[in-house]
Tab-separated table of C-alpha atoms in Angstrom:
chain	number	residue	atom	x	y	z
A	637	MET	CA	104.573	104.446	140.450
A	638	SER	CA	103.320	108.786	141.181
A	639	GLU	CA	100.504	109.409	139.946
A	640	SER	CA	102.785	111.674	136.811
A	641	THR	CA	104.531	108.702	135.215
A	642	GLU	CA	101.357	106.162	135.750
A	643	LEU	CA	100.427	104.671	132.395
A	644	THR	CA	97.088	103.887	131.577
A	645	ILE	CA	95.827	101.788	128.768
A	646	ASP	CA	91.854	102.349	127.042
A	647	TRP	CA	91.318	98.865	126.911
A	648	ALA	CA	87.952	99.095	125.279
A	649	GLY	CA	90.403	101.148	121.866
A	650	LEU	CA	92.617	98.295	121.959
A	651	ALA	CA	89.195	95.950	121.816
A	652	PRO	CA	89.044	94.831	118.024
A	653	MET	CA	92.512	94.193	117.674
A	654	VAL	CA	92.934	91.751	120.902
A	655	ILE	CA	90.158	89.621	120.009
A	656	VAL	CA	91.022	89.190	116.920
A	657	PHE	CA	94.595	88.516	118.409
A	658	VAL	CA	93.523	86.061	120.676
A	659	ALA	CA	91.110	84.156	118.049
A	660	ALA	CA	94.321	83.896	116.352
A	661	PHE	CA	95.647	82.385	119.295
A	662	ALA	CA	92.951	80.430	119.987
A	663	GLY	CA	92.701	78.790	116.210
A	664	LEU	CA	96.668	77.355	116.761
A	665	LEU	CA	94.877	75.614	120.015
A	666	VAL	CA	91.989	74.366	118.137
A	667	GLU	CA	94.194	72.617	116.166
A	668	ALA	CA	96.476	71.104	118.922
A	669	ALA	CA	92.950	69.779	120.176
A	670	VAL	CA	90.572	69.691	117.739
A	671	PRO	CA	89.922	66.060	115.911
A	672	LYS	CA	91.442	67.071	112.079
A	673	ALA	CA	87.717	65.686	110.754
A	674	ARG	CA	85.555	68.665	112.927
A	675	ARG	CA	88.500	71.714	112.880
A	676	LEU	CA	86.689	73.428	110.092
A	677	PRO	CA	83.932	74.175	111.312
A	678	VAL	CA	85.434	75.579	114.556
A	679	GLN	CA	87.852	77.268	113.400
A	680	VAL	CA	85.873	79.057	110.851
A	681	ALA	CA	83.009	79.852	113.321
A	682	LEU	CA	85.675	81.077	115.498
A	683	ALA	CA	86.988	83.738	112.794
A	684	VAL	CA	83.642	85.456	111.899
A	685	ALA	CA	82.917	84.556	116.255
A	686	ALA	CA	85.724	87.341	116.341
A	687	LEU	CA	85.577	89.508	113.291
A	688	ALA	CA	82.461	90.312	114.339
A	689	GLY	CA	82.812	90.958	117.808
A	690	ALA	CA	85.524	93.380	116.333
A	691	PHE	CA	83.680	94.778	114.137
A	692	VAL	CA	81.161	95.771	117.475
A	693	ALA	CA	84.059	96.966	119.264
A	694	VAL	CA	84.719	99.131	116.682
A	695	VAL	CA	80.959	100.308	116.523
A	696	LEU	CA	80.898	100.975	120.537
A	697	ASN	CA	84.333	103.092	119.942
A	698	ALA	CA	82.788	104.954	117.464
A	699	ASP	CA	82.479	108.325	119.558
A	700	LYS	CA	86.254	108.143	120.758
A	701	SER	CA	88.747	109.905	119.951
A	702	GLY	CA	92.166	110.196	121.274
A	703	ALA	CA	95.402	108.011	122.573
A	704	VAL	CA	94.772	104.348	123.666
A	705	PHE	CA	98.216	104.538	125.982
A	706	ASN	CA	98.365	107.430	128.095
A	707	LEU	CA	101.389	108.736	130.265
A	708	GLY	CA	100.200	110.980	133.670
A	709	GLY	CA	97.637	112.179	131.130
A	710	THR	CA	99.646	112.773	127.713
A	711	GLY	CA	98.950	110.520	125.267
A	712	LEU	CA	101.213	108.598	123.926
A	713	GLY	CA	101.556	107.811	120.001
A	714	SER	CA	101.286	104.335	119.423
A	715	VAL	CA	97.558	103.676	119.028
A	716	ILE	CA	95.115	106.151	117.949
A	717	VAL	CA	91.708	105.909	118.066
A	718	ASP	CA	90.144	108.512	115.866
A	719	GLY	CA	87.459	108.624	112.980
A	720	PRO	CA	89.678	107.420	109.819
A	721	GLY	CA	91.175	104.642	112.131
A	722	LEU	CA	87.802	103.165	113.390
A	723	PHE	CA	86.420	103.428	110.010
A	724	LEU	CA	88.787	101.496	108.448
A	725	GLN	CA	89.373	99.209	110.990
A	726	GLY	CA	85.438	98.294	110.817
A	727	THR	CA	85.543	97.956	107.384
A	728	ILE	CA	88.649	95.619	107.600
A	729	ALA	CA	86.655	93.456	109.689
A	730	ILE	CA	83.802	93.398	106.823
A	731	LEU	CA	86.269	92.277	103.814
A	732	SER	CA	87.778	90.084	106.524
A	733	ILE	CA	84.293	88.047	107.264
A	734	ILE	CA	83.237	87.821	103.452
A	735	ALA	CA	87.022	86.367	102.971
A	736	VAL	CA	87.115	83.603	105.803
A	737	LEU	CA	83.774	82.262	103.535
A	738	LEU	CA	85.795	82.370	101.008
A	739	LEU	CA	88.666	80.188	102.051
A	740	ALA	CA	86.718	77.775	104.029
A	741	GLU	CA	85.020	77.170	100.196
A	742	ARG	CA	85.212	73.268	100.049
A	743	ARG	CA	82.439	72.228	97.587
A	744	THR	CA	84.125	74.045	93.882
A	745	VAL	CA	87.258	71.304	94.645
A	746	ARG	CA	87.430	68.442	96.498
A	747	GLY	CA	88.877	69.099	99.861
A	748	GLY	CA	89.493	73.219	98.867
A	749	ASP	CA	92.056	74.838	96.993
A	750	PHE	CA	95.040	74.813	100.021
A	751	VAL	CA	97.120	72.044	100.171
A	752	ALA	CA	97.072	69.637	103.064
A	753	GLU	CA	100.461	68.798	104.095
A	754	ALA	CA	102.357	72.470	102.212
A	755	ALA	CA	105.919	70.430	103.382
A	756	VAL	CA	105.368	67.908	100.689
A	757	VAL	CA	107.662	67.849	97.840
A	758	ALA	CA	105.434	69.900	94.664
A	759	ASP	CA	103.989	67.421	92.650
A	760	SER	CA	105.633	64.313	93.830
A	761	ALA	CA	103.308	60.896	94.294
A	762	ALA	CA	102.847	62.550	97.832
A	763	ASP	CA	101.633	65.622	96.666
A	764	VAL	CA	99.258	63.963	94.010
A	765	GLU	CA	98.189	61.525	96.530
A	766	GLN	CA	97.526	64.788	99.193
A	767	ARG	CA	95.011	66.256	96.444
A	768	ARG	CA	91.855	63.972	97.424
A	769	GLU	CA	92.288	65.113	101.230
A	770	ASP	CA	90.949	68.431	102.499
A	771	GLY	CA	92.784	71.091	103.142
A	772	ALA	CA	94.879	72.429	106.080
A	773	THR	CA	92.819	74.884	108.702
A	774	GLU	CA	95.584	76.523	110.286
A	775	ILE	CA	94.706	79.602	107.129
A	776	PHE	CA	92.525	80.855	109.524
A	777	PRO	CA	94.598	81.443	112.054
A	778	LEU	CA	97.177	83.146	109.794
A	779	THR	CA	94.198	84.982	108.503
A	780	LEU	CA	93.579	86.571	111.824
A	781	PHE	CA	97.227	87.177	112.564
A	782	ALA	CA	96.945	89.124	109.071
A	783	VAL	CA	94.233	90.770	110.257
A	784	THR	CA	95.366	92.205	113.422
A	785	GLY	CA	98.249	93.588	111.539
A	786	MET	CA	96.016	95.819	109.140
A	787	MET	CA	93.588	96.898	112.290
A	788	MET	CA	97.056	98.251	113.659
A	789	PHE	CA	98.726	99.274	110.916
A	790	VAL	CA	95.520	101.907	110.222
A	791	THR	CA	95.894	102.682	113.841
A	792	ALA	CA	99.605	103.101	114.181
A	793	GLY	CA	100.495	107.081	115.711
A	794	ASP	CA	104.121	106.234	115.160
A	795	LEU	CA	106.655	104.354	112.910
A	796	LEU	CA	107.974	101.362	115.005
A	797	THR	CA	104.546	100.940	116.051
A	798	MET	CA	103.502	100.711	112.059
A	799	PHE	CA	106.560	98.859	111.595
A	800	VAL	CA	105.539	95.922	113.634
A	801	ALA	CA	101.888	95.765	112.099
A	802	LEU	CA	103.367	95.617	108.612
A	803	GLU	CA	105.386	92.914	109.377
A	804	MET	CA	102.682	91.337	111.167
A	805	LEU	CA	100.546	91.318	108.388
A	806	SER	CA	103.024	90.346	106.087
A	807	LEU	CA	104.389	86.939	107.632
A	808	PRO	CA	100.620	85.312	107.521
A	809	LEU	CA	100.341	86.337	103.948
A	810	TYR	CA	103.383	85.205	102.451
A	811	LEU	CA	102.799	82.011	103.594
A	812	LEU	CA	99.574	82.199	102.373
A	813	CYS	CA	99.860	82.512	98.370
A	814	GLY	CA	102.496	79.526	98.960
A	815	LEU	CA	99.988	77.356	99.866
A	816	ALA	CA	97.387	76.570	96.967
A	817	LYS	CA	96.426	72.802	96.777
A	818	ARG	CA	96.661	72.611	92.580
A	819	ARG	CA	99.745	74.362	91.112
A	820	ARG	CA	101.972	74.209	93.424
A	821	LEU	CA	105.410	75.599	92.087
A	822	ILE	CA	103.587	78.510	90.583
A	823	SER	CA	102.141	79.428	93.672
A	824	GLN	CA	105.161	78.885	95.833
A	825	GLU	CA	106.953	80.582	93.444
A	826	ALA	CA	104.820	83.648	93.758
A	827	ALA	CA	105.184	83.047	98.103
A	828	LEU	CA	109.287	83.363	97.772
A	829	LYS	CA	108.510	86.522	95.282
A	830	TYR	CA	106.520	88.248	97.429
A	831	PHE	CA	108.503	87.698	100.360
A	832	LEU	CA	111.625	88.553	98.865
A	833	LEU	CA	110.513	91.756	97.448
A	834	GLY	CA	108.600	92.552	100.840
A	835	ALA	CA	111.733	92.268	102.228
A	836	PHE	CA	113.558	94.666	100.633
A	837	ALA	CA	110.643	96.850	101.098
A	838	SER	CA	110.586	96.365	104.610
A	839	ALA	CA	114.509	97.220	104.656
A	840	PHE	CA	113.489	100.611	102.773
A	841	TYR	CA	110.769	101.236	105.641
A	842	VAL	CA	113.132	100.884	108.673
A	843	TYR	CA	116.249	102.850	106.434
A	844	GLY	CA	113.354	105.945	106.189
A	845	MET	CA	112.460	105.520	109.615
A	846	ALA	CA	115.989	106.035	110.983
A	847	MET	CA	116.321	109.169	108.535
A	848	LEU	CA	113.108	110.041	109.832
A	849	TYR	CA	114.443	110.107	113.471
A	850	GLY	CA	117.258	111.594	112.451
A	851	PHE	CA	115.312	114.709	111.133
A	852	ALA	CA	112.684	115.131	113.768
A	853	GLY	CA	114.209	113.644	117.009
A	854	THR	CA	111.385	111.474	117.380
A	855	VAL	CA	109.338	108.651	115.284
A	856	ASP	CA	106.171	110.076	116.652
A	857	LEU	CA	103.801	111.076	113.635
A	858	ALA	CA	102.874	113.894	115.316
A	859	GLY	CA	106.192	115.206	115.976
A	860	ILE	CA	107.866	114.424	112.101
A	861	ASN	CA	104.762	117.100	110.970
A	862	GLN	CA	106.299	120.080	113.732
A	863	ALA	CA	109.516	118.874	112.876
A	864	GLY	CA	109.146	119.644	109.101
A	865	VAL	CA	108.083	123.585	110.211
A	866	SER	CA	110.638	123.932	113.397
A	867	SER	CA	113.551	120.976	112.848
A	868	GLY	CA	116.793	122.862	112.214
A	869	GLN	CA	118.194	119.566	110.969
A	870	PRO	CA	119.286	118.943	107.622
A	871	ARG	CA	116.428	118.979	105.279
A	872	MET	CA	118.284	116.425	103.328
A	873	LEU	CA	117.548	113.726	105.603
A	874	LEU	CA	113.473	114.741	105.390
A	875	TYR	CA	113.922	113.902	102.139
A	876	ILE	CA	115.278	110.799	102.356
A	877	GLY	CA	113.114	109.652	105.053
A	878	VAL	CA	110.186	110.326	103.016
A	879	ALA	CA	111.133	108.297	100.162
A	880	MET	CA	112.042	105.298	101.851
A	881	ILE	CA	109.194	105.424	103.477
A	882	ALA	CA	106.624	105.854	100.404
A	883	VAL	CA	108.765	102.992	98.804
A	884	ALA	CA	107.849	100.591	101.281
A	885	LEU	CA	103.779	102.163	102.148
A	886	LEU	CA	103.914	102.347	97.516
A	887	PHE	CA	105.195	98.135	97.400
A	888	LYS	CA	102.061	96.958	99.778
A	889	ALA	CA	99.555	99.822	97.779
A	890	ALA	CA	100.853	97.463	94.189
A	891	ALA	CA	101.394	101.195	93.143
A	892	VAL	CA	104.120	102.237	90.107
A	893	PRO	CA	106.857	100.872	89.942
A	894	PHE	CA	106.402	98.578	92.705
A	895	HIS	CA	104.025	96.619	91.446
A	896	MET	CA	106.189	94.026	88.853
A	897	TRP	CA	105.256	91.185	92.061
A	898	THR	CA	100.933	91.582	91.904
A	899	PRO	CA	99.647	90.169	88.668
A	900	ASP	CA	102.337	86.783	89.414
A	901	VAL	CA	101.648	86.891	93.089
A	902	TYR	CA	97.547	87.397	91.968
A	903	THR	CA	97.835	84.546	89.502
A	904	GLY	CA	100.244	81.988	91.600
A	905	ALA	CA	97.640	82.605	95.002
A	906	PRO	CA	95.275	80.476	96.306
A	907	THR	CA	91.854	82.532	94.889
A	908	PRO	CA	90.772	83.071	98.208
A	909	VAL	CA	94.104	84.302	99.201
A	910	THR	CA	94.251	86.398	96.100
A	911	ALA	CA	90.496	87.777	97.108
A	912	LEU	CA	91.925	88.590	100.171
A	913	MET	CA	94.667	90.617	99.827
A	914	ALA	CA	92.711	92.883	97.053
A	915	ALA	CA	90.332	93.517	99.369
A	916	CYS	CA	91.671	94.310	103.185
A	917	VAL	CA	95.458	94.440	102.203
A	918	LYS	CA	94.826	97.634	99.777
A	919	VAL	CA	92.716	99.182	103.020
A	920	ALA	CA	95.082	98.638	105.025
A	921	ALA	CA	98.057	99.762	103.131
A	922	PHE	CA	95.948	102.954	101.404
A	923	GLY	CA	95.130	103.331	106.181
A	924	GLY	CA	98.761	103.544	106.684
A	925	LEU	CA	99.497	106.265	103.476
A	926	LEU	CA	96.810	109.045	104.978
A	927	ARG	CA	97.654	109.058	108.389
A	928	VAL	CA	101.265	108.942	107.481
A	929	PHE	CA	101.373	112.019	105.013
A	930	ASN	CA	97.665	113.201	106.857
A	931	THR	CA	99.563	113.203	109.534
A	932	GLY	CA	103.303	113.130	109.784
A	933	LEU	CA	104.193	114.861	106.694
A	934	SER	CA	101.363	117.508	105.595
A	935	SER	CA	103.537	120.698	106.538
A	936	SER	CA	106.088	119.132	104.713
A	937	ALA	CA	104.092	118.542	101.104
A	938	TRP	CA	105.677	120.934	99.143
A	939	ASP	CA	108.556	118.596	99.527
A	940	TRP	CA	106.706	115.803	98.171
A	941	HIS	CA	103.578	116.741	96.386
A	942	LEU	CA	105.175	116.215	92.953
A	943	ILE	CA	106.700	112.579	92.942
A	944	LEU	CA	104.312	111.174	94.098
A	945	THR	CA	102.250	113.325	91.420
A	946	VAL	CA	104.372	111.479	88.545
A	947	ILE	CA	104.047	107.809	90.978
A	948	ALA	CA	99.914	108.488	90.467
A	949	VAL	CA	99.366	109.361	87.177
A	950	ALA	CA	102.238	106.378	86.290
A	951	THR	CA	100.226	104.121	87.873
A	952	MET	CA	96.835	105.056	86.717
A	953	ILE	CA	98.020	105.120	83.152
A	954	GLY	CA	100.623	101.626	83.492
A	955	GLY	CA	97.385	100.064	85.266
A	956	ALA	CA	94.711	100.487	83.078
A	957	ILE	CA	97.366	100.074	79.369
A	958	PHE	CA	98.559	96.506	81.098
A	959	ALA	CA	94.933	95.847	81.928
A	960	VAL	CA	93.914	96.011	78.393
A	961	THR	CA	96.768	93.629	76.993
A	962	GLN	CA	95.760	90.564	79.375
A	963	ARG	CA	94.226	87.979	78.153
A	964	ASN	CA	93.972	85.831	82.051
A	965	ILE	CA	91.074	86.856	84.279
A	966	LYS	CA	93.194	86.696	87.509
A	967	ARG	CA	96.169	89.234	85.335
A	968	LEU	CA	93.337	91.450	84.520
A	969	LEU	CA	92.153	91.831	88.134
A	970	ALA	CA	95.506	92.267	89.638
A	971	TYR	CA	96.440	95.138	86.478
A	972	SER	CA	92.975	96.510	88.019
A	973	SER	CA	94.566	96.986	91.415
A	974	ILE	CA	97.069	98.531	90.264
A	975	ALA	CA	95.218	101.638	88.368
A	976	ASN	CA	92.914	101.623	91.112
A	977	ALA	CA	95.629	102.122	93.800
A	978	GLY	CA	96.406	105.034	91.326
A	979	TYR	CA	93.497	106.647	91.459
A	980	LEU	CA	93.530	106.309	95.317
A	981	LEU	CA	96.782	108.025	95.657
A	982	ILE	CA	95.196	111.018	94.369
A	983	GLY	CA	92.996	111.294	97.662
A	984	VAL	CA	96.183	110.373	99.678
A	985	ILE	CA	97.826	113.673	97.890
A	986	ALA	CA	94.505	115.862	97.939
A	987	LEU	CA	94.840	115.344	101.401
A	988	GLY	CA	92.090	116.635	104.257
A	989	GLU	CA	90.025	117.111	101.417
A	990	ALA	CA	89.768	113.772	100.033
A	991	VAL	CA	90.270	111.493	103.671
A	992	GLY	CA	86.578	110.706	103.837
A	993	GLN	CA	85.755	109.874	100.024
A	994	THR	CA	89.324	107.736	100.075
A	995	MET	CA	87.777	105.872	102.315
A	996	PHE	CA	84.377	104.665	101.122
A	997	TYR	CA	86.268	104.235	97.353
A	998	LEU	CA	88.270	101.467	99.468
A	999	ALA	CA	84.958	100.351	100.877
A	1000	ALA	CA	82.829	99.603	97.900
A	1001	TYR	CA	86.256	98.738	95.906
A	1002	GLY	CA	86.907	95.714	98.253
A	1003	PHE	CA	83.440	94.328	98.358
A	1004	THR	CA	83.360	94.416	94.594
A	1005	VAL	CA	86.954	92.910	93.431
A	1006	ILE	CA	86.114	90.153	96.747
A	1007	ALA	CA	83.245	88.862	94.935
A	1008	ALA	CA	84.914	88.921	91.764
A	1009	PHE	CA	87.236	86.789	93.200
A	1010	ALA	CA	84.790	84.594	94.484
A	1011	VAL	CA	83.462	83.661	90.740
A	1012	VAL	CA	87.006	83.451	89.313
A	1013	SER	CA	86.882	80.575	91.616
A	1014	LEU	CA	83.242	79.071	90.878
A	1015	VAL	CA	83.976	78.613	86.773
A	1016	ARG	CA	86.201	75.862	86.398
A	1017	ASP	CA	87.862	73.379	83.491
A	1018	GLY	CA	88.111	70.211	85.642
A	1019	ASP	CA	89.915	70.805	89.043
A	1020	GLU	CA	91.392	73.912	87.847
A	1021	GLU	CA	90.444	77.787	88.049
A	1022	ALA	CA	89.285	78.879	83.896
A	1023	THR	CA	91.550	81.493	83.991
A	1024	HIS	CA	92.259	81.953	80.278
A	1025	LEU	CA	89.383	85.078	79.379
A	1026	ALA	CA	88.592	82.673	75.854
A	1027	ARG	CA	87.671	79.782	78.212
A	1028	TRP	CA	84.786	82.214	79.559
A	1029	ALA	CA	83.135	82.743	76.177
A	1030	GLY	CA	79.672	82.226	76.154
A	1031	LEU	CA	78.989	82.557	79.686
A	1032	GLY	CA	76.303	83.728	79.561
A	1033	LYS	CA	74.546	80.823	77.566
A	1034	ASN	CA	75.446	78.207	79.879
A	1035	SER	CA	75.682	79.896	83.573
A	1036	PRO	CA	73.371	83.139	83.063
A	1037	GLY	CA	73.003	83.908	86.234
A	1038	THR	CA	76.647	83.643	87.189
A	1039	ALA	CA	77.079	86.322	84.103
A	1040	VAL	CA	75.181	88.845	85.453
A	1041	VAL	CA	76.810	88.036	88.949
A	1042	PHE	CA	79.835	88.651	87.154
A	1043	THR	CA	79.081	91.585	84.495
A	1044	ILE	CA	77.443	93.594	87.568
A	1045	LEU	CA	80.468	93.477	88.742
A	1046	MET	CA	82.667	94.488	85.689
A	1047	LEU	CA	80.673	97.037	84.777
A	1048	ALA	CA	81.272	98.264	88.853
A	1049	LEU	CA	84.981	98.362	87.875
A	1050	ALA	CA	84.679	100.203	85.003
A	1051	GLY	CA	82.746	102.966	86.622
A	1052	LEU	CA	79.821	103.003	85.027
A	1053	PRO	CA	75.885	104.518	86.750
A	1054	PHE	CA	74.483	103.282	89.107
A	1055	THR	CA	77.762	100.577	90.674
A	1056	SER	CA	79.095	101.241	93.675
A	1057	GLY	CA	81.884	102.280	91.385
A	1058	PHE	CA	80.906	104.935	89.785
A	1059	THR	CA	79.679	106.536	93.558
A	1060	ALA	CA	83.263	105.923	93.800
A	1061	LYS	CA	85.075	107.647	91.548
A	1062	PHE	CA	82.539	110.803	91.580
A	1063	SER	CA	83.102	111.854	94.744
A	1064	LEU	CA	86.900	111.364	95.131
A	1065	PHE	CA	87.286	113.088	92.108
A	1066	SER	CA	85.007	116.222	93.275
A	1067	ALA	CA	87.472	115.692	96.528
A	1068	ALA	CA	90.598	115.995	94.667
A	1069	LEU	CA	88.699	118.878	92.297
A	1070	GLN	CA	88.127	121.004	95.364
A	1071	ALA	CA	91.514	120.496	96.457
A	1072	ASP	CA	93.020	122.545	93.070
A	1073	GLU	CA	94.341	118.652	91.899
A	1074	LEU	CA	92.177	118.756	88.101
A	1075	GLY	CA	95.019	117.964	86.590
A	1076	LEU	CA	94.712	114.655	88.686
A	1077	VAL	CA	91.149	113.638	87.729
A	1078	ILE	CA	91.864	114.855	83.928
A	1079	VAL	CA	94.477	112.061	84.372
A	1080	GLY	CA	91.736	109.777	86.242
A	1081	VAL	CA	88.978	110.645	83.537
A	1082	VAL	CA	91.067	109.879	80.790
A	1083	SER	CA	92.698	106.136	82.635
A	1084	SER	CA	89.348	105.158	83.634
A	1085	ALA	CA	88.336	105.301	80.264
A	1086	ILE	CA	91.164	102.989	78.882
A	1087	LEU	CA	90.429	100.677	81.583
A	1088	ALA	CA	86.780	100.212	81.267
A	1089	PHE	CA	87.942	98.723	77.725
A	1090	PRO	CA	89.237	94.940	79.103
A	1091	TYR	CA	86.147	94.819	81.485
A	1092	LEU	CA	83.232	95.546	78.792
A	1093	ARG	CA	85.341	92.907	76.373
A	1094	VAL	CA	84.737	90.137	78.989
A	1095	VAL	CA	80.966	91.684	79.852
A	1096	VAL	CA	81.036	91.233	75.769
A	1097	LEU	CA	83.053	87.834	75.981
A	1098	LEU	CA	79.684	86.657	78.692
A	1099	TRP	CA	77.375	87.814	76.097
A	1100	LEU	CA	77.953	87.661	72.574
A	1101	ASN	CA	80.472	85.105	71.851
A	1102	GLU	CA	79.334	81.191	71.362
A	1103	PRO	CA	80.989	78.894	73.968
A	1104	ALA	CA	83.021	76.074	73.088
A	1105	PRO	CA	82.324	72.804	73.415
A	1106	ASP	CA	84.207	71.799	76.522
A	1107	ALA	CA	83.446	75.048	77.842
A	1108	PRO	CA	83.971	75.300	81.778
A	1109	THR	CA	81.252	74.343	84.237
A	1110	VAL	CA	80.243	76.804	87.249
A	1111	ASN	CA	80.531	74.872	90.174
A	1112	LEU	CA	77.875	75.230	92.533
A	1113	PRO	CA	78.674	76.840	95.412
A	1114	SER	CA	78.233	76.239	99.291
A	1115	PRO	CA	75.799	78.193	100.727
A	1116	MET	CA	79.388	80.367	102.388
A	1117	ALA	CA	81.044	81.116	98.820
A	1118	GLY	CA	77.000	81.927	98.031
A	1119	THR	CA	77.225	84.323	100.909
A	1120	VAL	CA	80.164	86.054	99.497
A	1121	VAL	CA	79.163	86.441	95.876
A	1122	ALA	CA	75.687	87.681	97.693
A	1123	ALA	CA	77.228	90.413	99.870
A	1124	GLY	CA	79.640	91.584	97.206
A	1125	VAL	CA	76.479	92.120	94.687
A	1126	ALA	CA	74.330	93.646	96.989
A	1127	ALA	CA	76.983	95.861	97.878
A	1128	THR	CA	77.827	97.186	94.792
A	1129	LEU	CA	74.607	97.891	93.996
A	1130	ILE	CA	73.519	99.924	97.195
A	1131	LEU	CA	76.690	101.870	97.171
A	1132	GLY	CA	75.846	102.709	93.961
A	1133	ILE	CA	72.358	103.280	93.917
A	1134	ALA	CA	72.286	105.058	97.190
A	1135	PRO	CA	74.985	106.185	98.956
A	1136	GLY	CA	74.247	108.389	101.199
A	1137	PHE	CA	74.397	106.533	105.061
A	1138	LEU	CA	78.184	105.891	104.319
A	1139	LEU	CA	79.345	109.128	102.935
A	1140	ASP	CA	77.587	110.364	105.280
A	1141	ILE	CA	79.587	107.901	108.489
A	1142	VAL	CA	83.097	108.898	105.932
A	1143	ASP	CA	82.412	112.508	106.174
A	1144	GLN	CA	81.782	112.340	109.693
A	1145	ALA	CA	84.685	110.107	110.239
A	1146	SER	CA	87.596	111.456	108.240
A	1147	THR	CA	89.138	113.777	110.933
A	1148	PHE	CA	92.937	112.101	111.642
A	1149	LEU	CA	93.758	113.198	115.190
A	1150	ASN	CA	96.932	116.002	115.826
A	1151	THR	CA	94.736	117.294	112.491
């Protein structure tokens, strides 16, 4: 092979994904080789070690910027190592460690939240019998495969690699959503809805990729950006391609009007899986959106700015208004997730001015929401989660510690000062103002005010209402679930009171390669 065509691979740049991917396959071998009674500790240790190793690899790559694959000295755009990609990979790794600990929780309900044999017919005699058994441990390699896809998604430099990553992160999640031990029919319905709508979204993505290839002659994001000013192909190909790609990415981000799956899936999926989706998938989805619109479509911003602005406004207002009407805590957090997707879209629309602040928002929101779902999993009516808000009345009198923790998380989601929610919104809205997006900021502030109402209503319910005679119990968590709650609350307070260190990091890591 001649020097000019020699392919070189930066294995250190690939290391975070390779570590997690290899650990996922090792987890499958554990399922085959390790006795069932010992699988849980082995799988948890393997998953946590792999994700910690991936985070270390990200830190060691901190000063890198360039293509992972090079042909004759020319970078191929398949996988890009740059500041935003590395920060988002590190964020996904840390949040995934916390999510794995929540997935491993077994003390709150006997055997955990996951079914032992997914193939058993729901609500049959065999299904009732297996509720006494420990849940399946295949959830851990499935989670690692999904995390590998997320890490690839935020560093993909062309649309084809991004599609592979999209499918890799999605397929394990479709399975995980349907593995709840109780209320299995609802869980399976959630998984089916997510799968069918996700398949439609993937089809839109592929069609959009074909249109953009027809317009630009390449699927490389940098090439598409260049074609935005130099291509002689009909502009309609660009419009259709951007629209189709945006549908798929906004579906993953749960933006209006592509959000309809979110409340049902968040409610039906096992709560640890919901936490994983609300935190890690949100980071991956917006990491992909930031990269596509900053490195692939910034030259054609005039063409998509208005429609994305309309979607952001609809998402912020729609999510907030629907959240006000909810009586189920998981559906409330689902519509909260939709409204927060609208705020994050402001950062996408503002382009380079707000990349760092958008990444800070993703990290801050991820820690808060994962802790919130962890607390939800602890408040129980017998073996079922007490998800109806009326059941949470007077929790502050029966379990003041849990109520204090949940109050802090609700105040953070409402964006009150001295919490990460306030810092994240303030920094994001400030960056948007610098990018001349005053209208979006005004809508964001109004939406935040509306959204504060359901959060504060929960706080009032916790402390000022009398508990019912048959009030739900708060199960004592194991050290793993306790760590999840403690980490989320600590991050929420630290990023609210002293966010400077992380804001400095995102400021230094906010420049995409080829921008």
